[in-house]
Coordinates of C-alpha atoms and ligand atoms in Angstrom, one line a residue:
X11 CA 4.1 119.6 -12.7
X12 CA 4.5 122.3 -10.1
X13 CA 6.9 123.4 -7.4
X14 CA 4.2 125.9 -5.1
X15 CA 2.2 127.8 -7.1
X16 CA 4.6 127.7 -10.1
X17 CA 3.9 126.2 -12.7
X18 CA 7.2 124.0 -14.4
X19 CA 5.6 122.0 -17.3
X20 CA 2.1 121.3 -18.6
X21 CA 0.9 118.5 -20.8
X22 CA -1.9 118.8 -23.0
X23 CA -2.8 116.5 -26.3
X24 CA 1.0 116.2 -26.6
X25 CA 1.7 119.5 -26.5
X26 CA 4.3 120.0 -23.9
X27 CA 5.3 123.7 -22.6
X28 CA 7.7 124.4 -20.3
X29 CA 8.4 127.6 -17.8
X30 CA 10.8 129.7 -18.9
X31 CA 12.7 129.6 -16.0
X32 CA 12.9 125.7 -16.5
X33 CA 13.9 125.8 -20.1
X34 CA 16.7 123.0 -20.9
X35 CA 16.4 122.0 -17.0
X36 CA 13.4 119.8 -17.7
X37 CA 12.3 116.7 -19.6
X38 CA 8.6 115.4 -19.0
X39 CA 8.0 111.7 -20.1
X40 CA 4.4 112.3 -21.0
X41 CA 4.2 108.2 -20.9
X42 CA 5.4 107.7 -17.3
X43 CA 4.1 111.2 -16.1
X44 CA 7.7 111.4 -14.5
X45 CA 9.7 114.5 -14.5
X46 CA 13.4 114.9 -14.6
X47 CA 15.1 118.3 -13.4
X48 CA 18.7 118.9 -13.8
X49 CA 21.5 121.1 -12.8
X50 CA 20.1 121.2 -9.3
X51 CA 20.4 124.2 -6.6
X52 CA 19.7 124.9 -3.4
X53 CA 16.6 126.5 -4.4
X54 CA 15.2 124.1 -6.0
X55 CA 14.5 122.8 -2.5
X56 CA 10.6 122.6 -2.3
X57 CA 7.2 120.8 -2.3
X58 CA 6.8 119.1 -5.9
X59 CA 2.9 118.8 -7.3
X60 CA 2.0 116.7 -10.3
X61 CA -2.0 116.5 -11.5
X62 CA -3.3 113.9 -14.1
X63 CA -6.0 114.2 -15.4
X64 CA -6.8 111.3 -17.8
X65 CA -8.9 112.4 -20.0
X66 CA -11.1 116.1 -20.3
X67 CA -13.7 116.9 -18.0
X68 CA -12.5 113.4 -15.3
X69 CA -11.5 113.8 -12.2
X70 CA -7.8 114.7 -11.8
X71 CA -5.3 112.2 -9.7
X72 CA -2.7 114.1 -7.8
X73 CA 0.6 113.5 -5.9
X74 CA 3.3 115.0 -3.9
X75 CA 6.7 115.2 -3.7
X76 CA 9.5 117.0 -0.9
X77 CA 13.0 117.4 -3.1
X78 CA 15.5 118.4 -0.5
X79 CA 19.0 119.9 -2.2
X80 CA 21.9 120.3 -0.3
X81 CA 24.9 122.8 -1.2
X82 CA 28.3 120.5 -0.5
X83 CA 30.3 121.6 2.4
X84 CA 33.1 123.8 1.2
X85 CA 35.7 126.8 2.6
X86 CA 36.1 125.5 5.9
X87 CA 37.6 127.8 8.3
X88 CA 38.6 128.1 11.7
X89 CA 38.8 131.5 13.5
X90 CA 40.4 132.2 16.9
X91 CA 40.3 135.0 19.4
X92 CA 43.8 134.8 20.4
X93 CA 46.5 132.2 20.2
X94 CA 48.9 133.3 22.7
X95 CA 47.7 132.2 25.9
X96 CA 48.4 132.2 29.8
X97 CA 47.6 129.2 31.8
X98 CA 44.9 129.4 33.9
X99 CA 44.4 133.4 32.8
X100 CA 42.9 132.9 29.8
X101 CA 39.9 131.7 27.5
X102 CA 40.0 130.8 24.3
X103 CA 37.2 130.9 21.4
X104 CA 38.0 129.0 18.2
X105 CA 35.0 129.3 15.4
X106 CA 34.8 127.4 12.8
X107 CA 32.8 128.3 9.4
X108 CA 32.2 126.9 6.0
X109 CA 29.9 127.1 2.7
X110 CA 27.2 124.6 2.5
X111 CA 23.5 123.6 4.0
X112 CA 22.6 121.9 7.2
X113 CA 26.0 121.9 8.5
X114 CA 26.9 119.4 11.2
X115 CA 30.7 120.3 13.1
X116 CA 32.8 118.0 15.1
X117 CA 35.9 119.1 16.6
X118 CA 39.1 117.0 17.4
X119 CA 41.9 117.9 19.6
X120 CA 44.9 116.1 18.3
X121 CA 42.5 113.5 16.5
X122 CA 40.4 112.9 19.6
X123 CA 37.1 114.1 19.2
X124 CA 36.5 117.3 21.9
X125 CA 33.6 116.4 24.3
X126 CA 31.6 119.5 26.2
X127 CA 32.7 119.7 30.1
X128 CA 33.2 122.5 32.6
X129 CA 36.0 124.2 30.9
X130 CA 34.8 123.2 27.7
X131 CA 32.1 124.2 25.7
X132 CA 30.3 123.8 22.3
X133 CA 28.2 126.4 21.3
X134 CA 26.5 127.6 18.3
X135 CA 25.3 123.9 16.6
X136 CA 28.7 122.9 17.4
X137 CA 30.8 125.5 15.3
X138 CA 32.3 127.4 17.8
X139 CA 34.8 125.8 20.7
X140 CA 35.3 127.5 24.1
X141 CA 38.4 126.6 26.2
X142 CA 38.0 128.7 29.9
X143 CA 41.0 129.1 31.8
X144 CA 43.3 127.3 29.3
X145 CA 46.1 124.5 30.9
X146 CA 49.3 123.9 29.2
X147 CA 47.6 120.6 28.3
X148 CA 45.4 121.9 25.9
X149 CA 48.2 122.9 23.8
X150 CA 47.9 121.3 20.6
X151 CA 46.0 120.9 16.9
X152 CA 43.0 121.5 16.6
X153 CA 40.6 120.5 14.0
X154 CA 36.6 121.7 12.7
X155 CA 35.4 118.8 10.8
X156 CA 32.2 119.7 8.9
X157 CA 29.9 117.8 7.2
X158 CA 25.9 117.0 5.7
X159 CA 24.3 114.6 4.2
X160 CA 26.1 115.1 0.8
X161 CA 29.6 116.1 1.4
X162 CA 31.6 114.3 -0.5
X163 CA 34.1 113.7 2.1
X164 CA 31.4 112.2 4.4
X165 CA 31.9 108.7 6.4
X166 CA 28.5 106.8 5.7
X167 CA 28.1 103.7 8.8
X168 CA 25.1 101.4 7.4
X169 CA 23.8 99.3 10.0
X170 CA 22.1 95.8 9.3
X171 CA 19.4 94.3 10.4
X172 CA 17.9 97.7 10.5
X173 CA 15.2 98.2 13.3
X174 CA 14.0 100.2 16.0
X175 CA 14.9 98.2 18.9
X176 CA 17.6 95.1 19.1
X177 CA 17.2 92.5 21.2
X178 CA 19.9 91.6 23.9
X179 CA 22.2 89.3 22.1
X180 CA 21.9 89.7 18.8
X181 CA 24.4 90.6 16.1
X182 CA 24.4 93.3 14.4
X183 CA 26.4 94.1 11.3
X184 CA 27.9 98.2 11.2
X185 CA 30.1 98.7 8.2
X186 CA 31.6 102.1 7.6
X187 CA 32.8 103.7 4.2
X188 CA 34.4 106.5 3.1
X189 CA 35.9 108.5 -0.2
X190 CA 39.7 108.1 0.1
X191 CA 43.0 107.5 -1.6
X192 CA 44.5 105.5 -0.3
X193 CA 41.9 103.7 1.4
X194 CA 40.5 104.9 4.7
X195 CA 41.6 103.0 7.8
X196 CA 38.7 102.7 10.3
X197 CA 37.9 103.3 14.2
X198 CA 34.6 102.4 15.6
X199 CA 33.4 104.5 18.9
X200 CA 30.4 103.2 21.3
X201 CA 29.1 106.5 23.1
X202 CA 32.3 108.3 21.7
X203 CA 34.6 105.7 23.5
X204 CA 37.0 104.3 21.3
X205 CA 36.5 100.6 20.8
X206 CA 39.0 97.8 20.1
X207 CA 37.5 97.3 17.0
X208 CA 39.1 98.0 13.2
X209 CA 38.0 97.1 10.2
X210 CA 35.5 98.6 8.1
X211 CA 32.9 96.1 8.9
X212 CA 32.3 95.2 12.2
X213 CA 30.2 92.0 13.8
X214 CA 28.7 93.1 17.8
X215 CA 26.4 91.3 19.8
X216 CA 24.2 93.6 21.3
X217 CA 24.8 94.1 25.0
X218 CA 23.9 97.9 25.7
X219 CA 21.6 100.5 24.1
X220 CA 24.2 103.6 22.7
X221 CA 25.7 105.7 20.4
X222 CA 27.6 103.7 18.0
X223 CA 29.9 106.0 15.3
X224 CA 32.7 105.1 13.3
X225 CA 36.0 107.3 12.2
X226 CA 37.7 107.0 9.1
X227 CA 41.3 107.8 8.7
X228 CA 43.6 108.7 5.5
X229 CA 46.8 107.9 6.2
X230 CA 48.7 110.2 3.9
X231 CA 46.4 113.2 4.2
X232 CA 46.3 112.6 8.2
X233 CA 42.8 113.2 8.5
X234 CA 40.1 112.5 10.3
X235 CA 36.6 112.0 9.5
X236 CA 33.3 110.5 11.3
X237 CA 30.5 109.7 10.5
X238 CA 27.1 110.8 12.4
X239 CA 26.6 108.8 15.2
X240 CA 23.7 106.1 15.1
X241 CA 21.6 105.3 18.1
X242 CA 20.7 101.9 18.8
X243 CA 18.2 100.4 21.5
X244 CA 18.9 97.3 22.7
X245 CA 16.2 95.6 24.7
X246 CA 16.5 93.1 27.3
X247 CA 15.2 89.6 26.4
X248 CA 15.3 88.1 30.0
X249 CA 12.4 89.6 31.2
X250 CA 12.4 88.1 34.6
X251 CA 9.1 88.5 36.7
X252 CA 7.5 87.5 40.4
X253 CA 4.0 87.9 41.1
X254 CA 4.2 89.0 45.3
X255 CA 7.7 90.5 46.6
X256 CA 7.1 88.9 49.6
X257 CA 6.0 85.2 48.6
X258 CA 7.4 83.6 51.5
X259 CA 4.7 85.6 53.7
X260 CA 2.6 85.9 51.7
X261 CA -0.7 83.9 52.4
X262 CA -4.0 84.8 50.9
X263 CA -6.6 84.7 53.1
X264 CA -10.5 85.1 52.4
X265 CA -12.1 88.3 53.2
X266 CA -8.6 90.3 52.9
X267 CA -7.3 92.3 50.3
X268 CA -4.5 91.3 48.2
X269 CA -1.9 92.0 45.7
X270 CA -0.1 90.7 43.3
X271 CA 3.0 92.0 41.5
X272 CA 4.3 91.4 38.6
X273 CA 8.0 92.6 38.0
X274 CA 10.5 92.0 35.6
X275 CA 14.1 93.1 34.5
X276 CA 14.6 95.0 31.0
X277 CA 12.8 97.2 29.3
X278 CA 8.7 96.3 29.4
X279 CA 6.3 98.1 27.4
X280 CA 3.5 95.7 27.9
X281 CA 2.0 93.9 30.9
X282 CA -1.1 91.6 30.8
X283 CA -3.1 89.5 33.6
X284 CA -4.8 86.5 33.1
X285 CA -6.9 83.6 35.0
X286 CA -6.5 80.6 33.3
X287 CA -5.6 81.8 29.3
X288 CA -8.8 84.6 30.2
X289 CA -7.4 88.4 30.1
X290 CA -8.6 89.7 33.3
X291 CA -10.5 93.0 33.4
X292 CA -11.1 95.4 36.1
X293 CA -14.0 94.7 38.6
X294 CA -15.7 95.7 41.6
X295 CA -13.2 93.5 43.3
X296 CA -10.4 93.3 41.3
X297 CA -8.3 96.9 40.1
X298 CA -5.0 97.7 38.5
X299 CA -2.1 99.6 39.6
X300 CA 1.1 101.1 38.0
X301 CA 0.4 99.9 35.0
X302 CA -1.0 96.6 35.5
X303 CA 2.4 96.1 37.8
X304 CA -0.1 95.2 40.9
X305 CA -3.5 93.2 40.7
X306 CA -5.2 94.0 43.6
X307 CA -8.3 92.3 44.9
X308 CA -10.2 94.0 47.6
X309 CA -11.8 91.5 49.1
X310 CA -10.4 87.7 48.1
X311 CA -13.2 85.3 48.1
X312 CA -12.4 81.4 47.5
X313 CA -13.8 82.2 44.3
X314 CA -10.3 83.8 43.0
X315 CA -8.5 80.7 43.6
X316 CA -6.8 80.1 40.2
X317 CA -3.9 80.1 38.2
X318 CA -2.7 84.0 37.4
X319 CA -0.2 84.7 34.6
X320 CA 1.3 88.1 34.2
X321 CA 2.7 88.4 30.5
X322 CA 5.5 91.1 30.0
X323 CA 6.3 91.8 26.6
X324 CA 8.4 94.6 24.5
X325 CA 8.9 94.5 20.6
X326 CA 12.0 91.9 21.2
X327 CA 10.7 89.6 23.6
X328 CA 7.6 88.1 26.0
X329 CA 7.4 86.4 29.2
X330 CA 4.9 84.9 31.6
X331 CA 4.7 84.2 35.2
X332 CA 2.6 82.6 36.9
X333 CA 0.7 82.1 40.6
X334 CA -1.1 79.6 41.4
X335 CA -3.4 81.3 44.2
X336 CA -5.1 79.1 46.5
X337 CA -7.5 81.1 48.9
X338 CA -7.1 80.2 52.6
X339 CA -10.7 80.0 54.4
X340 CA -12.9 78.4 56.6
X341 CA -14.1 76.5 58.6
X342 CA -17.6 77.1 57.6
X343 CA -20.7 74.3 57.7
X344 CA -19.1 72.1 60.4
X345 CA -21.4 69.1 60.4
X346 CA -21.3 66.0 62.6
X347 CA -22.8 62.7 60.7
X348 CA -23.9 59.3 63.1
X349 CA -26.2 58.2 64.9
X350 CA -28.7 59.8 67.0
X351 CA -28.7 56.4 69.1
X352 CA -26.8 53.8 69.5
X353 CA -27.6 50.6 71.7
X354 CA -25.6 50.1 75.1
X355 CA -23.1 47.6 74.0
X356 CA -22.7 48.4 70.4
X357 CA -19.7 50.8 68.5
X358 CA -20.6 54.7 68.4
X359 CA -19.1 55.8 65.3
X360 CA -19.2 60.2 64.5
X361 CA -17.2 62.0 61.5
X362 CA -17.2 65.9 61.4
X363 CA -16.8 67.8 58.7
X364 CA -16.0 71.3 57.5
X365 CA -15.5 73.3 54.5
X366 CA -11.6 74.6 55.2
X367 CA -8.6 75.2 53.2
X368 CA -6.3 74.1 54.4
X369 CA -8.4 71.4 56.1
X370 CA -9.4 72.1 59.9
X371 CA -8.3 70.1 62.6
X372 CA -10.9 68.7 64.8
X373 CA -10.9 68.1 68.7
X374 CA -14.0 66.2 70.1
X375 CA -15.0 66.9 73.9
X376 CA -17.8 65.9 76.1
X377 CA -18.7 67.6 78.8
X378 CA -15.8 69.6 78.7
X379 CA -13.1 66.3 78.7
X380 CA -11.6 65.6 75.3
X381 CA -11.8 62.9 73.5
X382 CA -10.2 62.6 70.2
X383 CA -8.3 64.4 68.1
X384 CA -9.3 63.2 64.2
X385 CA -12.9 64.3 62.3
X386 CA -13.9 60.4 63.2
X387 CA -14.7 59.6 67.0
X388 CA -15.2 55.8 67.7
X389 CA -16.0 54.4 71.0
X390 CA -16.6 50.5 71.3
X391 CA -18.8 49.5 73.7
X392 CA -20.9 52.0 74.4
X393 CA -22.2 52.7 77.9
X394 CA -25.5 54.5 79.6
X395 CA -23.3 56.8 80.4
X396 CA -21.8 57.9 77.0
X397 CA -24.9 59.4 76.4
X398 CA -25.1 62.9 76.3
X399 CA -23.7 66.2 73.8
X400 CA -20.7 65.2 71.7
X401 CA -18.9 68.5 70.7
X402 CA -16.7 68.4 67.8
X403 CA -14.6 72.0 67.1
X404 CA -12.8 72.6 63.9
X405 CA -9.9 75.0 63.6
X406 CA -8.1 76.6 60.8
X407 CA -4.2 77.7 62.1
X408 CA -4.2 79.6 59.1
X409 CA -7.9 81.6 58.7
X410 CA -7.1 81.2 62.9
X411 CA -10.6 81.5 62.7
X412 CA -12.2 79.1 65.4
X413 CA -10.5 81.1 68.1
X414 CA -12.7 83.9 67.0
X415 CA -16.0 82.0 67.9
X416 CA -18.8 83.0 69.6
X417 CA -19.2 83.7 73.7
X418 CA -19.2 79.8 73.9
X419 CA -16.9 79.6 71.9
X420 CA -18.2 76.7 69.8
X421 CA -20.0 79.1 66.1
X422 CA -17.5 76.8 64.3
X423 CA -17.9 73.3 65.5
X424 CA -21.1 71.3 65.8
X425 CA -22.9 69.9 68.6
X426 CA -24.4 66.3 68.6
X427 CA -27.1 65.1 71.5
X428 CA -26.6 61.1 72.1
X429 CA -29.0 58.8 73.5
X430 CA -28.1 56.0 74.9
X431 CA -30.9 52.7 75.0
X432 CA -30.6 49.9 77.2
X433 CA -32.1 46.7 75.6
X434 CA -35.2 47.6 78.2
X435 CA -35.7 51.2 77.4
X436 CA -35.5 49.9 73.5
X437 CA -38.7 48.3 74.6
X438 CA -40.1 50.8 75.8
X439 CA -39.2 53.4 72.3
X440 CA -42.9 52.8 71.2
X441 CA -44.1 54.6 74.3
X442 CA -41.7 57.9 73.2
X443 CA -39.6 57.3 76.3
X444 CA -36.7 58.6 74.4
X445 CA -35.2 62.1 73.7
X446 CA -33.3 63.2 70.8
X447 CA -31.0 66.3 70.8
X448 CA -29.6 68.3 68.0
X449 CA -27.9 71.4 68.8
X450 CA -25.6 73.5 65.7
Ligands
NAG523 C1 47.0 136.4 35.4 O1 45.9 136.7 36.3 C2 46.4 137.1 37.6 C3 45.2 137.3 38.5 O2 44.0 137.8 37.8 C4 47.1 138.5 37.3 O3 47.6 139.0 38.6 C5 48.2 138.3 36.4 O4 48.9 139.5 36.1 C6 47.7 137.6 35.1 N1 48.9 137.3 34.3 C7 49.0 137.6 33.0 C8 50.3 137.2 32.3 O5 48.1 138.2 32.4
NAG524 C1 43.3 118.0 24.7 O1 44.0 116.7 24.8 C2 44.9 116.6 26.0 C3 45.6 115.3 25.9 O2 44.7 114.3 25.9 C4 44.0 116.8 27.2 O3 44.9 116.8 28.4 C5 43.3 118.1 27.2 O4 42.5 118.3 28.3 C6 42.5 118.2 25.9 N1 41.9 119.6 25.8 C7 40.7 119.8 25.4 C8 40.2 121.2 25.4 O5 40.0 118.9 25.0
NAG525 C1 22.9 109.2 22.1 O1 23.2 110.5 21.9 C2 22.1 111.4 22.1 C3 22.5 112.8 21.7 O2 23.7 113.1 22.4 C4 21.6 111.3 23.6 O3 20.5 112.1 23.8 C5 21.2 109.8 23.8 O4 20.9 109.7 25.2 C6 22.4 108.9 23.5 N1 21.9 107.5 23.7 C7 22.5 106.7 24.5 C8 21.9 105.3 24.5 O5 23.5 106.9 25.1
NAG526 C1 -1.8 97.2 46.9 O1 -1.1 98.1 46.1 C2 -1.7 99.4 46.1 C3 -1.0 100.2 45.1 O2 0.4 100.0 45.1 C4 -1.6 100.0 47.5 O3 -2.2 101.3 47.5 C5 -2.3 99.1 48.5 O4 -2.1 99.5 49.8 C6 -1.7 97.7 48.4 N1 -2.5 96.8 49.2 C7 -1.9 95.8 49.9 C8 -2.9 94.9 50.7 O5 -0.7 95.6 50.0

């Protein structure tokens, strides 16, 4: 074993020897390897080495131990400038100093523990207490508390479950101890506000993140003591989450670019898209912003329609919301289906079509006169005159997109050419007599 370069006990064969400056401070359990050092001191803080070498000429195993030693806290003190004061004249230093290591000082006025503001400061790690401009209300006791990790008068608050964050709602368990005769009555402060709570074990349900501490008091000594405070995150659990802001205007629409948000109440850590179950990466059309907050496409094609999910999740908790996003476009490939001709007397019967979402209304005209308002057209006994182009026009109110046709106005809807054969000009089909038409 070693503490630096020094050596404090070597094993070899049996034969133990031991430093000098260790003698009757150390005991080496050649079995376990494990050394025990007594009589500790503050220098004996350090970096601990052991090597083992299990037999000549192997490979030796090493380890490594930190031994921290702490001195108790003793000879506390409290010095002070001046103690005859003039309100609003003058300032008042009170220093407090004692024996010990890593010293941690808390100072109460009358009990109540003194918190930094404009006339009051903490300076120097906490052990010296400034009062500027003194009031006649600061008249009082004054107390230096001081404390480390060993002093024996310390107040130890254990917290259970122990974790790094909590989530909203759940209970947590603080319980506070301390060494005292009689036994120690205790406070408990959240963010150095005293709470209504006594006892010294304590049941919350976690509402806020904060500083929770607790004070312990001796009833025949009169004192104070308290402990370090311990911070504890509390997490939201309802993450709450909307995919678009503006959902009731929102309407996607082919060939624009879109975004969806994602946002949510509480504390996130995490966000993640998804289509269908499928994580969804970045793309030429589709990017990220703040974090995944926004999914932005650039160009929405019909091929995006889909059900989205944005999942938000922190350590305590994860949520999903979904979209269901149904592309708006169209009308494209307007077709008419019938007959290219009908016989005078008989039914004409034409259905248009289009590919639209949501589906396109249609308006039939010929020669400029409308004639129906539905994709089917029927007309029952057809006349020579019914012959002739049948125009059917679809329109999307939301893609408003068959107002944006070409010069005449008809790119979106479809034409049809209709001929019209009397019983005699049937006749005389063989000889070609008749003329078909098919415009688009
Ligand atoms: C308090 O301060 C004022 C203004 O500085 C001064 O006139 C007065 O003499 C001081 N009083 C005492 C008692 O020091
Ligand atoms: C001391 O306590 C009194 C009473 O609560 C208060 O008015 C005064 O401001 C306190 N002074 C300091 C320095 O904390
Ligand atoms: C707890 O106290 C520390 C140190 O004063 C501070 O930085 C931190 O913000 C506090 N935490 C909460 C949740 O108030
Ligand atoms: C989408 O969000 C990004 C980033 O916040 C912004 O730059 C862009 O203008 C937004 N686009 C639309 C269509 O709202």
């Amino acid at each position: 074993w070693n503490k630096g370069t020094t050596n404090i006990v070597t094993s070899v064969a049996g034969d133990i020897l031991i430093n000098p400056n260790y003698k009757d401070r150390v005991t080496l359990n050649v079995l376990t390897g494990s050394l025990e050092l007594r009589n500790l001191a503050v220098s004996d803080t350090g970096e601990y080495g052991v090597s083992i070498t299990p037999t000549a000429g192997d490979a030796s195993i090493t380890g490594q131990a930190t031994l921290n030693v702490y001195e108790p806290v003793t000879n506390v003190r409290i010095t002070t400038n001046n103690t005859d004061l003039v309100e609003f004249n003058d300032t008042v230093r009170l220093s407090c100093s004692a024996s010990g290591s890593s010293l941690s000082f808390l100072w109460f006025n009358d009990s109540v523990e003194v918190t930094a503001s404009d006339r009051v400061r903490i300076t120097d790690g906490g052990a010296t207490l400034t009062i500027v401009t003194v009031l006649r209300y600061d008249q009082g006791s004054y107390t230096c508390e001081v404390s480390n990790l060993v002093s024996s008068n310390r107040v130890r608050l254990t917290i259970s479950p122990s974790a790094e964050y909590y989530g909203e709602g759940s209970v947590v368990s603080f319980s506070c101890s301390a060494d005292s005769r009689p036994e120690a009555q205790f406070r408990w402060f959240i963010n150095g506000e005293m709470s209504s709570s006594t006892g010294a074990q304590i049941n919350l349900v976690m509402e806020q993140s904060g500083n929770y501490s607790c004070r312990a008091f001796n009833s025949k000594t009169l004192r104070y003591t308290t402990s370090q405070p311990e911070e504890i995150s509390v997490l939201s659990k309802n993450i709450s989450g909307s995919t678009n802001k503006k959902t009731y205007r929102f309407i996607p629409v082919e060939g624009t670019s879109v975004n969806l948000t994602c946002d949510a109440s509480g504390s996130i850590f995490t966000r993640k898209w998804m289509i269908s179950g499928v994580e969804l990466k970045p793309s030429e059309n589709i990017v990220f912003h703040e974090e995944k907050r926004v999914l932005s496409f650039r160009n929405l094609t019909r091929k995006d329609d889909g059900r989205y999910t944005c999942r938000i999740s922190n350590p305590v908790s994860s949520q999903s919301v979904n979209y269901t996003m149904n592309v708006n476009y169209g009308p494209d490939s307007v077709q008419i289906s019938g007959p290219m001709e009908v016989q005078e007397g008989s039914t004409l019967k034409l259905s248009c079509s289009a590919e639209s979402v949501p589906t396109a209304k249609y308006t039939w005209t010929k020669d400029g006169t409308t004639l129906g308002q539905s994709h089917e057209y029927t007309k029952d006994n057809i006349k020579f005159s019914d012959g002739g182009e049948y125009i059917c026009q679809a329109t999307n109110d939301i893609t408003m997109k068959s107002s944006e046709a070409s010069p005449t106005g008809l790119s979106t809807g479809a034409v049809i050419g209709i001929t019209v054969a009397s019983l005699a000009a049937v006749a005389g089909a063989a000889t070609g007599a008749f003329y078909m038409f098919k415009h688009k």
